[in-house]
Structures are given as C-alpha cells and as structure tokens.
XYZ file of C-alpha atoms in Angstrom:
728
model
C 70.379 6.242 60.322
C 67.006 7.079 61.660
C 66.500 5.760 57.964
C 67.686 2.805 59.552
C 65.872 2.807 62.138
C 62.701 2.926 60.424
C 63.596 0.093 57.705
C 64.780 -2.432 61.068
C 61.651 -1.435 62.227
C 59.425 -2.188 59.718
C 61.130 -6.021 58.675
C 59.763 -6.466 62.180
C 56.236 -5.757 61.895
C 55.905 -7.325 58.184
C 56.814 -10.198 59.570
C 54.409 -10.813 61.992
C 52.021 -11.720 60.036
C 53.096 -13.551 58.438
C 54.062 -15.963 61.126
C 51.568 -15.729 62.129
C 49.023 -16.664 58.884
C 52.398 -18.798 57.426
C 54.461 -20.222 60.450
C 51.612 -23.505 61.141
C 51.863 -24.769 57.815
C 55.456 -24.286 57.144
C 58.174 -24.206 59.809
C 58.920 -28.018 59.754
C 56.878 -28.662 56.779
C 56.436 -30.613 53.314
C 54.886 -29.476 49.873
C 52.568 -32.829 50.682
C 51.584 -31.163 54.194
C 50.687 -28.473 51.762
C 46.626 -27.167 52.393
C 47.890 -26.466 48.479
C 48.503 -30.338 47.667
C 45.320 -31.308 50.565
C 43.913 -29.801 48.059
C 44.311 -31.146 44.903
C 43.605 -34.973 47.182
C 40.176 -33.501 47.932
C 39.693 -33.430 44.269
C 40.605 -36.488 43.462
C 38.692 -37.817 45.895
C 35.517 -36.678 44.810
C 36.136 -37.172 41.422
C 37.263 -41.054 41.662
C 34.054 -41.343 43.965
C 31.405 -39.588 41.498
C 32.980 -40.644 38.662
C 34.819 -44.641 39.038
C 33.777 -45.528 42.686
C 29.809 -44.958 43.070
C 28.650 -42.424 40.541
C 25.045 -41.448 38.813
C 23.512 -44.238 36.872
C 22.355 -42.292 33.733
C 19.486 -44.972 32.814
C 18.466 -45.266 36.940
C 18.553 -41.094 37.487
C 16.748 -40.139 34.597
C 13.391 -42.726 35.923
C 13.915 -40.613 39.543
C 13.444 -37.705 38.149
C 10.394 -35.533 39.138
C 8.631 -32.623 38.035
C 6.723 -29.734 40.432
C 3.740 -27.733 40.447
C 5.982 -24.899 41.143
C 8.528 -26.419 37.372
C 5.079 -26.678 35.577
C 3.857 -23.339 36.410
C 7.197 -21.207 36.509
C 7.261 -23.062 32.743
C 4.350 -22.351 31.790
C 4.333 -18.098 32.660
C 8.200 -18.005 32.311
C 6.687 -14.956 29.533
C 3.963 -13.865 30.674
C 0.692 -15.271 30.863
C -1.350 -16.410 27.536
C -2.096 -13.523 25.931
C 1.727 -11.036 25.919
C 2.860 -14.488 24.844
C 0.720 -15.208 22.029
C 1.378 -11.276 20.739
C 4.734 -12.056 20.664
C 4.876 -14.311 18.903
C 2.994 -12.344 16.083
C 5.207 -9.731 17.153
C 7.798 -11.577 16.351
C 6.044 -13.069 12.688
C 4.258 -10.116 11.579
C 7.247 -8.063 10.366
C 8.493 -11.250 8.008
C 5.325 -11.989 6.703
C 4.774 -9.153 5.357
C 8.288 -8.413 3.589
C 7.458 -12.395 2.265
C 4.579 -11.281 1.036
C 6.624 -7.770 -0.470
C 8.898 -9.674 -2.476
C 6.214 -12.294 -3.609
C 7.504 -15.512 -1.513
C 4.230 -17.062 -0.616
C 5.655 -19.913 -0.606
C 8.557 -18.246 2.356
C 4.936 -16.882 3.418
C 2.971 -19.948 4.310
C 6.431 -21.451 5.361
C 6.106 -18.831 8.117
C 2.765 -18.845 8.652
C 2.603 -22.013 9.248
C 5.982 -21.578 11.883
C 3.687 -18.728 13.500
C 0.535 -20.638 14.094
C 2.291 -24.172 15.295
C 4.212 -22.093 18.213
C 1.144 -20.475 19.182
C -0.340 -23.629 19.111
C 1.565 -24.566 21.323
C 1.733 -22.011 23.981
C -2.617 -22.175 23.852
C -1.501 -26.381 24.643
C 0.769 -25.107 28.039
C -1.628 -23.356 29.228
C -4.992 -26.171 29.051
C -2.262 -29.005 29.395
C -0.100 -30.176 32.752
C 1.358 -33.387 31.078
C 2.283 -31.152 28.121
C 3.939 -28.978 29.937
C 5.114 -31.702 32.209
C 6.804 -33.936 29.266
C 8.286 -30.972 28.218
C 9.585 -29.661 31.556
C 11.514 -33.488 32.456
C 12.737 -33.680 28.848
C 14.533 -30.689 29.538
C 15.237 -31.810 33.327
C 17.119 -35.300 31.445
C 18.955 -33.321 29.460
C 20.892 -31.172 32.425
C 21.067 -34.297 33.429
C 23.293 -36.348 30.826
C 25.195 -32.481 30.278
C 25.969 -32.805 34.448
C 27.319 -36.474 33.874
C 29.630 -35.491 30.796
C 31.032 -32.589 33.224
C 32.013 -34.664 35.940
C 33.147 -37.544 33.618
C 35.370 -35.242 31.538
C 36.504 -33.151 34.827
C 37.725 -36.247 36.103
C 41.268 -36.851 35.017
C 43.917 -36.019 37.546
C 46.218 -32.941 37.223
C 49.618 -36.135 37.767
C 49.534 -40.039 38.386
C 48.023 -41.026 40.752
C 47.706 -44.203 41.945
C 45.114 -46.497 43.466
C 43.618 -50.498 44.770
C 40.502 -49.828 46.603
C 38.217 -52.388 47.167
C 34.557 -52.683 48.148
C 33.996 -53.696 51.788
C 30.830 -55.619 51.341
C 30.275 -55.897 48.264
C 34.437 -57.231 47.260
C 34.544 -55.193 43.601
C 38.235 -53.972 43.221
C 39.402 -50.801 42.259
C 42.715 -49.835 40.584
C 44.801 -47.685 38.499
C 48.804 -47.823 38.669
C 51.537 -49.618 40.464
C 50.219 -48.469 44.198
C 54.284 -50.285 45.687
C 55.967 -47.522 44.088
C 58.406 -45.604 46.170
C 55.733 -42.749 47.028
C 55.400 -38.653 48.005
C 52.612 -39.321 49.546
C 49.935 -42.675 50.260
C 46.821 -43.022 52.203
C 46.127 -46.009 53.328
C 42.193 -47.151 54.037
C 40.853 -50.312 56.334
C 39.794 -49.282 59.931
C 36.199 -49.220 60.264
C 36.410 -44.818 60.645
C 39.241 -44.880 57.830
C 36.926 -46.050 55.091
C 37.090 -44.513 52.075
C 33.289 -43.840 51.690
C 32.230 -42.745 48.317
C 29.191 -40.808 47.432
C 27.402 -40.092 44.293
C 26.891 -36.305 45.696
C 28.972 -34.885 48.403
C 27.114 -33.171 50.543
C 24.154 -30.445 50.238
C 25.653 -28.120 49.618
C 26.824 -30.031 46.430
C 22.503 -30.147 45.329
C 22.439 -26.092 45.227
C 25.341 -25.835 43.232
C 24.459 -28.373 40.590
C 20.586 -26.424 41.031
C 22.429 -23.692 39.494
C 26.022 -24.929 37.395
C 23.784 -27.717 34.993
C 20.839 -26.590 33.406
C 19.677 -27.094 29.524
C 17.481 -23.872 28.234
C 16.173 -23.193 31.715
C 15.456 -26.383 33.117
C 17.136 -26.817 36.546
C 18.019 -29.757 38.158
C 16.772 -28.788 41.710
C 18.482 -30.075 45.359
C 15.603 -32.338 45.632
C 16.498 -34.102 42.017
C 20.157 -34.775 43.167
C 18.634 -35.460 46.612
C 16.706 -38.764 45.252
C 19.324 -39.778 42.403
C 22.006 -40.529 45.324
C 22.966 -43.643 45.657
C 24.003 -45.026 48.914
C 27.101 -44.122 50.252
C 30.079 -46.899 49.290
C 33.153 -47.781 51.678
C 36.295 -48.703 50.519
C 39.964 -50.445 51.627
C 42.812 -50.514 50.080
C 45.939 -47.311 49.344
C 46.210 -43.679 47.145
C 49.575 -43.084 46.194
C 50.855 -40.761 45.122
C 54.709 -41.785 43.330
C 58.422 -39.675 43.217
C 57.641 -39.970 39.651
C 55.200 -37.564 39.798
C 57.022 -34.860 40.955
C 58.894 -35.028 37.735
C 55.779 -33.426 36.226
C 55.645 -29.433 35.368
C 52.582 -29.673 37.090
C 53.833 -30.836 40.562
C 57.255 -29.685 39.953
C 56.413 -26.261 39.625
C 54.213 -26.477 42.773
C 56.366 -28.249 44.544
C 59.175 -25.081 43.364
C 56.405 -22.693 44.226
C 56.126 -23.686 47.698
C 59.763 -23.658 48.395
C 60.623 -20.801 47.694
C 58.083 -19.004 49.423
C 58.814 -21.034 52.645
C 61.809 -20.258 51.979
C 61.256 -16.956 51.207
C 59.523 -16.600 54.139
C 62.198 -18.333 56.346
C 64.725 -15.761 55.069
C 62.532 -12.435 56.144
C 62.134 -13.952 59.530
C 65.468 -14.833 60.261
C 66.252 -10.957 58.910
C 63.294 -9.679 61.240
C 65.304 -11.766 64.224
C 68.583 -9.382 63.612
C 66.507 -5.977 62.812
C 65.091 -6.819 66.548
C 68.059 -7.550 68.107
C 69.946 -4.622 66.171
C 66.676 -2.421 67.606
C 67.770 -3.479 71.364
C 71.143 -3.183 71.172
C 72.623 -1.108 68.164
C 70.709 1.395 66.323
C 68.233 2.937 69.424
C 66.266 5.479 68.708
C 67.629 8.750 69.308
C 65.504 12.187 69.110
C 68.107 14.193 67.942
C 67.754 11.847 65.244
C 64.566 14.349 64.883
C 65.147 17.792 66.632
C 67.840 18.653 64.522
C 66.640 17.091 60.977
C 66.482 19.967 58.337
C 62.719 19.294 57.492
C 61.719 20.130 61.013
C 61.426 24.068 60.533
C 58.988 23.350 57.201
C 56.904 20.534 59.221
C 56.403 23.534 61.778
C 54.946 25.686 59.769
C 52.122 23.616 59.029
C 48.401 24.453 60.780
C 47.797 22.109 63.854
C 44.578 20.821 62.106
C 47.221 19.291 59.697
C 49.186 17.633 61.660
C 46.900 16.531 63.358
C 45.346 15.008 59.991
C 48.968 13.576 58.576
C 49.532 11.754 62.385
C 46.160 9.994 62.296
C 46.432 9.322 57.849
C 50.046 8.081 58.968
C 49.152 6.057 61.727
C 45.680 4.957 60.501
C 48.104 3.594 57.370
C 50.231 1.406 59.564
C 47.170 0.254 61.030
C 46.727 -0.833 57.952
C 49.186 -3.215 57.295
C 49.255 -4.810 60.317
C 45.488 -5.574 60.179
C 45.045 -6.068 56.740
C 48.442 -8.630 56.591
C 48.875 -5.619 53.574
C 52.477 -6.480 53.376
C 52.260 -10.149 54.727
C 50.491 -11.003 51.418
C 53.388 -10.000 49.140
C 55.191 -12.815 50.860
C 52.817 -15.780 50.546
C 50.502 -14.562 47.682
C 51.684 -16.874 44.470
C 51.592 -14.116 42.052
C 53.625 -12.152 43.835
C 56.167 -15.569 44.663
C 59.024 -14.086 42.973
C 57.974 -10.037 42.929
C 61.095 -9.302 45.245
C 61.210 -5.447 44.059
C 57.259 -5.241 45.198
C 58.400 -6.559 48.446
C 60.266 -4.307 48.747
C 58.790 -1.494 47.476
C 56.515 -2.508 50.717
C 58.812 -2.177 52.840
C 59.809 0.685 52.163
C 56.324 2.509 52.488
C 55.364 1.162 55.753
C 59.507 2.239 57.053
C 58.900 5.811 55.768
C 55.264 5.250 57.074
C 57.292 4.788 60.736
C 59.276 6.594 59.657
C 56.756 10.121 59.642
C 54.880 8.859 63.238
C 58.021 8.829 64.787
C 59.045 11.997 63.664
C 55.890 13.369 64.051
C 55.818 12.133 67.735
C 59.009 13.247 69.224
C 58.856 17.114 66.965
C 55.034 17.662 69.050
C 56.456 16.333 71.633
C 59.649 17.999 72.207
C 57.890 21.496 70.517
C 55.001 21.816 73.084
C 57.119 20.925 76.583
C 58.564 25.434 74.812
C 56.097 27.413 76.630
C 53.042 29.109 75.423
C 53.830 26.950 72.365
C 51.060 25.076 71.858
C 49.014 27.670 73.026
C 50.143 29.347 70.266
C 50.100 26.738 67.545
C 46.252 25.976 68.378
C 45.580 29.464 68.111
C 46.535 29.373 64.640
C 44.858 26.205 63.308
C 42.103 26.351 61.398
C 39.263 25.224 63.707
C 39.822 28.409 65.345
C 40.204 30.757 62.342
C 36.744 28.959 61.205
C 34.693 29.983 64.758
C 36.790 33.560 63.882
C 34.941 33.543 60.734
C 32.006 32.710 62.352
C 31.492 35.387 64.511
C 32.659 37.615 61.567
C 29.773 36.736 60.218
C 27.446 38.456 62.466
C 29.937 42.248 61.495
C 26.042 42.478 59.312
C 23.870 41.462 61.405
C 21.280 41.697 59.175
C 23.170 38.532 56.475
C 24.504 36.810 59.246
C 21.388 36.415 61.234
C 19.145 34.989 57.704
C 22.185 32.969 56.468
C 22.300 31.177 60.032
C 18.512 30.842 60.057
C 18.816 29.341 56.816
C 21.454 27.105 57.450
C 19.148 26.255 60.629
C 16.351 25.759 58.507
C 18.032 23.676 55.695
C 19.886 21.240 58.580
C 15.994 20.535 60.265
C 14.468 19.883 56.564
C 17.606 17.102 56.137
C 16.845 16.076 59.249
C 12.976 15.750 59.042
C 13.284 14.045 55.775
C 15.487 11.381 57.803
C 13.470 11.136 61.053
C 10.744 10.494 58.354
C 11.919 7.410 56.574
C 12.240 5.653 59.062
C 9.155 6.598 60.325
C 6.841 7.272 57.756
C 3.813 8.009 60.528
C 5.536 11.637 61.417
C 5.085 13.183 58.028
C 1.433 14.809 59.120
C 3.889 16.734 61.112
C 6.940 17.132 58.873
C 4.288 18.487 55.715
C 2.620 21.518 57.133
C 6.248 21.872 58.528
C 7.988 22.098 55.239
C 4.488 23.976 53.816
C 4.520 26.332 56.177
C 8.599 26.822 57.514
C 10.444 25.192 54.703
C 9.168 26.398 51.230
C 8.714 30.292 52.535
C 13.082 29.645 53.612
C 13.369 28.466 50.417
C 11.560 31.397 48.330
C 13.686 33.173 50.353
C 17.346 31.769 49.867
C 16.726 31.430 46.682
C 15.558 34.752 45.603
C 18.885 36.020 47.640
C 20.893 33.327 46.219
C 19.630 34.459 42.363
C 20.744 38.602 43.462
C 23.952 37.327 44.744
C 24.857 35.275 41.435
C 23.755 37.941 38.858
C 25.981 40.113 41.091
C 28.932 38.324 40.289
C 28.108 37.251 37.644
C 28.023 41.063 36.848
C 31.914 41.303 39.109
C 32.627 38.874 36.821
C 32.198 40.815 33.791
C 34.250 43.855 35.346
C 37.382 41.475 36.279
C 36.557 39.959 32.981
C 36.838 43.969 31.449
C 33.288 44.706 30.511
C 32.211 47.433 32.738
C 29.742 49.063 30.856
C 27.221 47.546 32.145
C 25.999 48.376 35.863
C 25.046 46.306 38.624
C 21.774 46.250 39.528
C 20.854 47.548 42.922
C 17.302 46.172 44.093
C 15.588 47.412 48.137
C 17.889 47.948 51.367
C 19.843 44.962 51.822
C 22.972 43.871 52.810
C 23.512 42.638 48.991
C 22.327 45.953 47.208
C 24.190 48.135 49.480
C 27.202 45.506 48.340
C 25.987 46.260 44.755
C 26.643 50.047 45.059
C 30.123 49.911 46.324
C 31.102 47.395 43.352
C 29.582 50.078 40.455
C 31.509 52.584 42.488
C 34.975 50.544 42.462
C 33.488 50.249 38.192
C 33.427 53.599 37.768
C 36.975 54.121 38.816
C 38.541 51.467 36.636
C 39.794 52.225 33.317
C 39.028 49.741 30.130
C 41.633 50.703 28.111
C 45.140 49.727 30.879
C 42.631 46.340 31.303
C 42.920 45.489 27.559
C 46.530 46.611 27.265
C 47.793 44.332 30.039
C 45.775 41.341 28.477
C 46.760 42.086 24.832
C 50.720 42.588 26.064
C 50.579 39.395 28.413
C 48.975 37.346 25.728
C 51.374 38.365 23.180
C 54.586 37.262 25.240
C 53.047 34.160 26.062
C 52.524 33.014 22.205
C 56.235 34.466 21.290
C 57.531 32.059 24.253
C 56.067 29.018 23.473
C 55.818 29.423 19.748
C 59.465 30.041 19.331
C 60.265 27.535 21.932
C 58.481 24.912 19.785
C 59.542 26.080 16.474
C 62.967 26.205 16.297
C 63.988 22.716 17.420
C 61.809 21.071 14.240
C 63.792 24.052 12.308
C 66.693 23.685 13.273
C 66.750 20.288 12.490
C 65.486 21.101 8.895
C 68.545 23.528 8.426
C 71.027 21.290 9.911
C 70.278 18.286 7.777
C 69.464 19.961 4.602
C 73.470 21.565 5.476
C 74.556 18.028 5.455
C 72.549 17.069 2.214
C 74.899 19.610 0.327
C 77.646 17.480 1.196
C 79.277 15.501 -1.909
C 80.950 13.367 0.240
C 77.467 11.629 1.726
C 76.882 8.330 0.909
C 72.803 7.023 -0.348
C 72.403 5.499 2.925
C 73.545 9.180 5.164
C 71.102 10.161 2.856
C 68.877 8.646 2.712
C 68.225 8.976 6.504
C 68.641 13.119 6.239
C 65.464 12.951 4.520
C 63.746 10.923 6.117
C 65.053 13.029 9.184
C 63.876 15.953 7.470
C 60.258 14.492 6.465
C 59.931 13.742 10.457
C 60.645 17.330 11.591
C 58.610 18.979 8.387
C 55.222 17.140 9.588
C 56.273 17.995 13.568
C 56.657 21.676 11.926
C 53.929 20.846 10.198
C 51.155 19.577 13.045
C 52.276 22.304 15.198
C 51.762 25.084 12.820
C 48.330 23.515 11.874
C 47.498 22.714 15.931
C 48.233 26.715 16.532
C 45.866 28.113 14.008
C 43.700 25.412 14.669
C 43.304 27.229 18.097
C 43.513 30.694 16.941
C 40.195 29.775 14.806
C 38.603 29.115 17.811
C 39.707 32.019 20.189
C 38.502 34.336 17.105
C 35.226 32.556 16.377
C 36.117 31.935 13.308
C 35.874 28.110 13.486
C 32.297 26.937 11.932
C 30.540 23.332 12.922
C 29.094 20.897 11.188
C 26.438 19.228 12.735
C 24.580 15.913 12.225
C 23.481 13.593 14.426
C 26.345 11.465 15.099
C 26.604 8.191 17.479
C 29.473 8.489 20.428
C 29.737 4.906 21.266
C 29.923 3.685 17.929
C 32.215 7.383 17.348
C 34.644 6.031 20.007
C 34.918 2.544 19.154
C 36.679 3.701 15.932
C 38.898 5.707 17.392
C 40.325 3.321 19.582
C 40.619 1.004 16.203
C 42.373 3.426 15.104
C 44.974 3.149 18.238
C 45.236 -0.374 18.075
C 49.043 -0.644 16.807
C 49.898 1.756 19.335
C 47.119 0.675 22.346
C 48.931 -2.572 21.883
C 53.038 -1.663 21.933
C 52.431 0.896 24.654
C 52.394 -1.217 27.293
C 50.066 -0.277 28.526
C 45.866 -2.168 30.321
C 43.320 -0.211 28.439
C 40.226 -1.152 30.396
C 36.717 0.245 28.321
C 33.371 0.399 29.342
C 31.081 1.382 26.248
C 27.391 1.349 26.730
C 25.450 -1.108 25.461
C 22.768 1.146 23.728
C 23.683 3.976 21.241
C 24.565 7.180 22.385
C 23.149 9.967 19.573
C 23.973 13.124 19.579
C 24.191 16.424 17.309
C 27.767 17.320 17.074
C 29.707 17.984 14.638
C 32.031 14.211 13.792
C 35.426 14.811 12.282
C 36.301 17.997 15.311
C 34.181 15.293 18.461
C 36.431 13.074 16.694
C 39.258 15.012 17.463
C 38.674 15.858 20.923
C 38.353 11.180 21.379
C 41.667 11.241 19.643
C 43.505 14.221 21.349
C 43.072 12.365 24.882
C 43.627 9.009 24.063
C 47.594 9.810 22.668
C 47.418 12.063 25.768
C 46.791 8.381 27.880
C 49.215 6.967 25.495
C 52.025 9.903 26.097
C 51.742 10.320 29.224
C 50.673 7.196 31.073
C 53.346 4.807 33.005
C 54.257 2.308 31.432
C 52.348 -1.142 32.812
C 49.385 0.558 34.241
C 46.113 0.895 33.403
C 44.309 3.625 31.081
C 40.197 3.367 31.798
C 38.085 4.778 29.325
C 34.113 4.837 29.375
C 31.031 6.502 28.071
C 28.453 6.082 30.106
C 24.772 8.436 30.063
C 23.940 9.980 32.641
C 20.382 11.986 32.420
C 20.586 14.295 28.982
C 24.080 13.844 28.708
C 26.287 11.674 27.366
C 29.693 11.412 30.047
C 33.242 10.313 29.170
C 35.877 9.689 31.208
C 39.557 8.623 30.583
C 41.946 7.736 33.752
C 45.238 7.443 33.499
C 47.997 7.211 36.225
C 50.531 10.092 34.750
C 54.936 9.024 34.158
C 55.504 12.671 34.764
C 54.624 14.492 37.990
C 51.815 16.953 38.106
C 50.707 20.128 39.587
C 47.506 20.570 42.491
C 46.510 23.382 39.837
C 44.308 21.377 36.452
C 43.548 24.623 34.706
C 46.836 25.296 34.113
C 46.476 21.792 31.724
C 44.386 23.676 29.857
C 46.897 26.465 28.604
C 48.282 26.995 25.633
C 51.776 25.216 24.766
C 50.947 23.605 28.244
C 52.613 20.342 28.568
C 53.100 17.665 31.092
C 56.150 16.807 30.186
C 58.130 20.502 31.418
C 61.335 19.544 29.646
C 59.178 19.502 25.790
C 61.734 16.396 25.143
C 58.037 14.665 24.443
C 56.246 15.334 20.643
C 53.243 17.327 20.415
C 52.194 20.692 20.334
C 51.107 21.534 24.279
C 48.028 22.204 22.303
C 46.038 18.986 22.463
C 44.019 19.992 25.949
C 43.491 23.586 25.043
C 40.972 22.293 22.061
C 39.939 19.048 23.300
C 38.380 22.037 25.424
C 37.709 24.687 22.961
C 35.630 21.825 21.143
C 33.983 21.001 23.768
C 32.641 24.157 25.334
C 31.290 24.988 21.371
C 29.488 21.946 22.014
C 28.203 23.285 24.760
C 29.425 20.866 26.770
C 31.947 20.158 29.678
C 35.779 19.274 30.645
C 36.734 19.145 33.542
C 40.345 17.766 35.115
C 41.135 15.766 38.064
C 44.569 15.819 39.819
C 45.548 12.856 43.002
C 49.092 12.882 43.209
C 49.692 10.693 40.154
C 45.644 9.615 39.189
C 44.974 12.246 36.031
C 41.436 11.839 35.098
C 39.641 14.277 32.456
C 35.425 13.799 32.179
C 34.320 15.541 29.282
C 29.758 15.426 29.028
C 28.118 17.193 26.342
C 23.947 17.270 25.330
C 22.637 14.116 23.600
C 19.321 13.451 22.428
C-alpha cells in the first residue's frame, strides 16, 4: 500500500508543472491557437513580406552598399602585414617550382612563377591603393547580397497551402494566391489602421545582425549598416490570409494536428488522473507510519551511520525538488520527441515515486527511532564526523609527528589562500613572496623530504608484503618514521619466505584449475556430443552439416580460449617479446573501428568517436597495441546495454596519449573494479556470453609492458576504461 501511496503522490507532483506550463495553451484551445501553428504563420508572414510584397531589388540595393575604411583595412591585413603575406606566397610556390624544375617541366615552372608574381603584385597593390581593395570588397559584398536574395527566395515556399488576397493601401497593387473563399481553419483579415499587414524588407535590427553573420562570400560580410541602407519603406496592405480545411489533409499539418491532439489529450488524462489521485490521498490512501516502522528494511537501514543517512536524505530531497523545479517530469508530457513514449513517462513516474517513498521512509523512521531515549546520542557518537574528530585527536598520540603534520597542513592551506588573495590583489605579492621564500619553501622542503622517506618505507613494506624480504628498510635519524622503520625490520625478520611463496602458489593453482576447467569443459563437451551424433548412420545431410558447423564453432571457441591462456601465461612469465616501432595511434584506432564496423552497425549501440585532428605517434608494438584496442572495443560491444551510447576518445595529454572508452553495462557491476582485471573474470557471471574472460587482463598486461597505465572506473552501471601510454 505504501508503494501505491508514493505513486499517487508522484502523479500529483508530476501534474503540477504540466498544468502550470501547458494548461493555458491547451485547455479549451484548438490547434490553430497553438504556439506551433502561430509560429508557422509568423514565418509565412515574414517570407511573404520579404519575397513577394516588399522584396529587396538587387539592382537598386547593390548601388547602396558601402565599403568602410575599417573593412578596407581588415581585408588588407587579414593574412598579416605585407612582408608576412609575400613570404607566405613565396613559401606556397617554392616547393612546387622546385619540383617542376627537377622534373624538367619548364612550361609548368614558368606558369607557377607567373602565377606567384601575379599574386605578390596584387598583395603589394592592396597596400598601395585603397581603391583597389575597395573594389574587391565591394564585389564580394555584392556577391553576398546575391547569395542572401537567392536563399531568401528558396525559402519562400510554405510548408502547407495558404491563400491570400492583399491590396497595397497606397498604390492599389493587388497580390493574390489561391482561393480565399474556401472553408478555412484559419483566417486573418487586415483592414483597419492598426491592423494593416505591414510588409518590411528586413524585419528588425536583430535581423541585420543575423544576416551580417550568416550571409557572406569569401569573408565579405553584409553588415547591419548595409541592410539598413537597402531597407525599403514599409508597405501596408489590406485583405485576407486563409489556411483552408484541405490543408489538414496534407501530411505536414495533419501530422502536427495529430501530435497536438495527442499531447493535449494525454495531458488531460494526466490531470484527470492526478485529481483522482489527490482524492484518494485525502480519503482512501492516507499515509500510515506502520508502513515504515514494520518494514523489513528498517533494520538494515538503521545499521547505516547517521552521516550516510543525512547524505541519502539530502540527495533524495534534492532529487525530488529537481524534478519539480526544472519540470524534469513534465517535460516528457509536452516534448514532441516523447510524444508517444508512455514507457519513458512511466519510468520517470516510478523514479519520482521511489524518491518520494524513500524520503517518507527516512523521515518517519528517523522521527520514530530518535524518540527512544539515548538513541540519537548513540547514533551521533558513532558517526563518521565524530570518529574523524577522535582520529584527529589520536593523530597527536605521537606528538612530534602530529604537530609536524598539522603545521604542514596549515602551511599549505595558508599558501593556497595567499595565492588566491594575490590573484585578486596583485600588489600583495610584495608580502607574499618573502613568506613563500622564508616559510613556504622550507616547509615544502621538509614535507618533500619526509614524504620521500615515507614512500621508501611504503615501497619496502610493499615488497615485504609481496614476499621480498631480503631488503632491509634503511633507518635514518630519530624521527617517528625512523622508529617505524625499525619496527618493520623486526617484523620482516619473523616472516618465513617459504610459507608465503607456498600460499601464493597454491592460490594461483586453485584459481587456474577452477576457471580453466569451467571454460574449457563447455565447448569440449559440445564437440564430444556432436561427434557422437555424427557417427549415426540415420542422419540426413542437413543435420550432418548442422552438426559439423556446431563442432567447427566450438572448436574455434576452444582454440581462442587456449590461445588466450597461453598469451596470459607468456605475459606473466615475462617471455613475451615486443617489436616496437613508431605507430600512428589515431590511424590504428580508426582501423580497429573499421574492422568492427559491421558488428557496431548491427549492435544497436550508438558509437560516439572523438579523434584528434593530428597524428599521435608512439613507439609501440603495433600488433600488440591492436590487441588492446580490439579487446576494449569487443568488450564494449559484448557488455553494453542495447540502445545506449558508447563513447571512444583519443587525445594527447602532456607527453602521454590517453584512450578512453565509456559505456553503460547491461550487467550489474561490482564496485571493486580491480576484480575485472582478474583472469577469467566476466561481467556476465553466468558465463553465457562468448569470450575467455581474459580480455581486460591481456589488455592490462600489454599496456604495462609499454610503460603505460590502464584504469577502470565504475559508477553504477557506467563503465569507463582509461589507457595512457608515453608518446613521441
């Protein structure tokens, strides 16, 4: 019942933004009253004015175009000063002239020299004569005007039939199209002084600015001043404009009318349902706190820290308000794209209902729980914040180390704060620089020195944990870190290498046997089964061919598993040799994508690929690096949710190439991304998909052999792989 309550509340909430936003436009309104139809008519009025009733006359307009001194100077200096432009032309022709001379083609050489000298002479004349430049700019602007008029005429046709009969009030000139006496769904009459149809050449000053950007030819713009000069006087017309009922029979208006009615009646349905939901909430389905207190999830939820509860509550609250504030739910009821997407609307209704349900659950549970004496105090005492404060106190158990770390933290905070202040008030750098040299740098030196020693201790400890116990940690000075190093050395002496190595060996052997036996047994069993079936003398040729095809596929599957296993084994033993060469990573990625073009096309996935404009060259084994790209692309094809996007990008970041693959997984992923690098680990835990489970392990090994890094990030169902390697 609590779920029903939350759905009813969500339904009421979802109806609020649509009622506010769409009610005035839909309740009691027809299609011709809609913003969509009115927008179509406004567009028709504009094109009618500028192309039929009051168009720009090209011959008259071209005489009014002017060229300003600024435009002359801009054209002259567009490609740099005189010396830069001459040098650029010479460099363009130098190689071509040399090639023609080397090939013995004297005619081509002379033609290129003449062409070069002509261009250089034209450039020099640009810097000598304003009139020369003015003619070129004027010709370009005239060409741009012609382009504008051509495109304006091309856009004059209306998307649906419209009839009109208009008479110029001043000259009596009549413009007519179609029959204005037919039955109409829309009719606009112009006649009185304030209602005359006003036909402008260009609508407004904003149109000037629009055209000055949109209509140009080879860099020659028509400016706002040009359009102001060619603007003709406004003409006023009386008459009528009609859209006939037959226009609704055309696919354009017919489809838009159907879409409008669908949205209107769908929203009517939503509003009626929300009224019914509100009635039920006030009468039959009133909220009961027992829905929360007797819920089986209460015990699990109460096990969370109070900090986590507060965060979850605030997140749920923000999510709910976001739906209301941004019309996130209502958008699905008035957006054309979702005009028939009831499943999507239902999905967002469920999301909002769950958010409301969780808010109610948390609020009621907290109130009822904290009514008990001492519970709030205990929850607060066990919170992460309180534990952090206790840990902060424990930080000073070794007072020397605690004080040093605290001073370092304060020092870095003040340094960052001082930098921000100097960025706002630069004159304070006179006080900031001495503080940096006499306080900041010494503190930084101490921090780096201690951090380096701590990292060496960490490195040695890691080696000890991995079984390398013959290296003793060097003890320097009498600091707390030196004391810790002595303790670790004592611990090292008590560890037996043989036990550690034996445990590691047993673990690897068990893991290998478990995973390999499962993945090899399945295709092998199929091969044996269908081989036995082939021995039957009663098989038809069709069945025999089918069984042979199955055996062939299972054999290929078995071969792939064994090859991948040997590949991983060679990498693990260090017996794999790389043949490095300079490779264009951009081209290699393009080839890998082309190899899978058919699979990508049939996958139902939308691959979004972002490649750099220039080549990224790295010293890699091309065959092995192809394997990395292929494994990651195949991984995305296999495990991406159908209908989602897959993002692939390659870019240069500093001295490293970064390749990123992002997709939405169709399987639930563990938060521990390191598990996916394990051998035979799959997102498909049921192991029904093809593959050895070694793809990411092989890719990671190849990347590491190239001195690169490979990381996996998981955020819910978002799966992201980042690969970085050094480049030339």
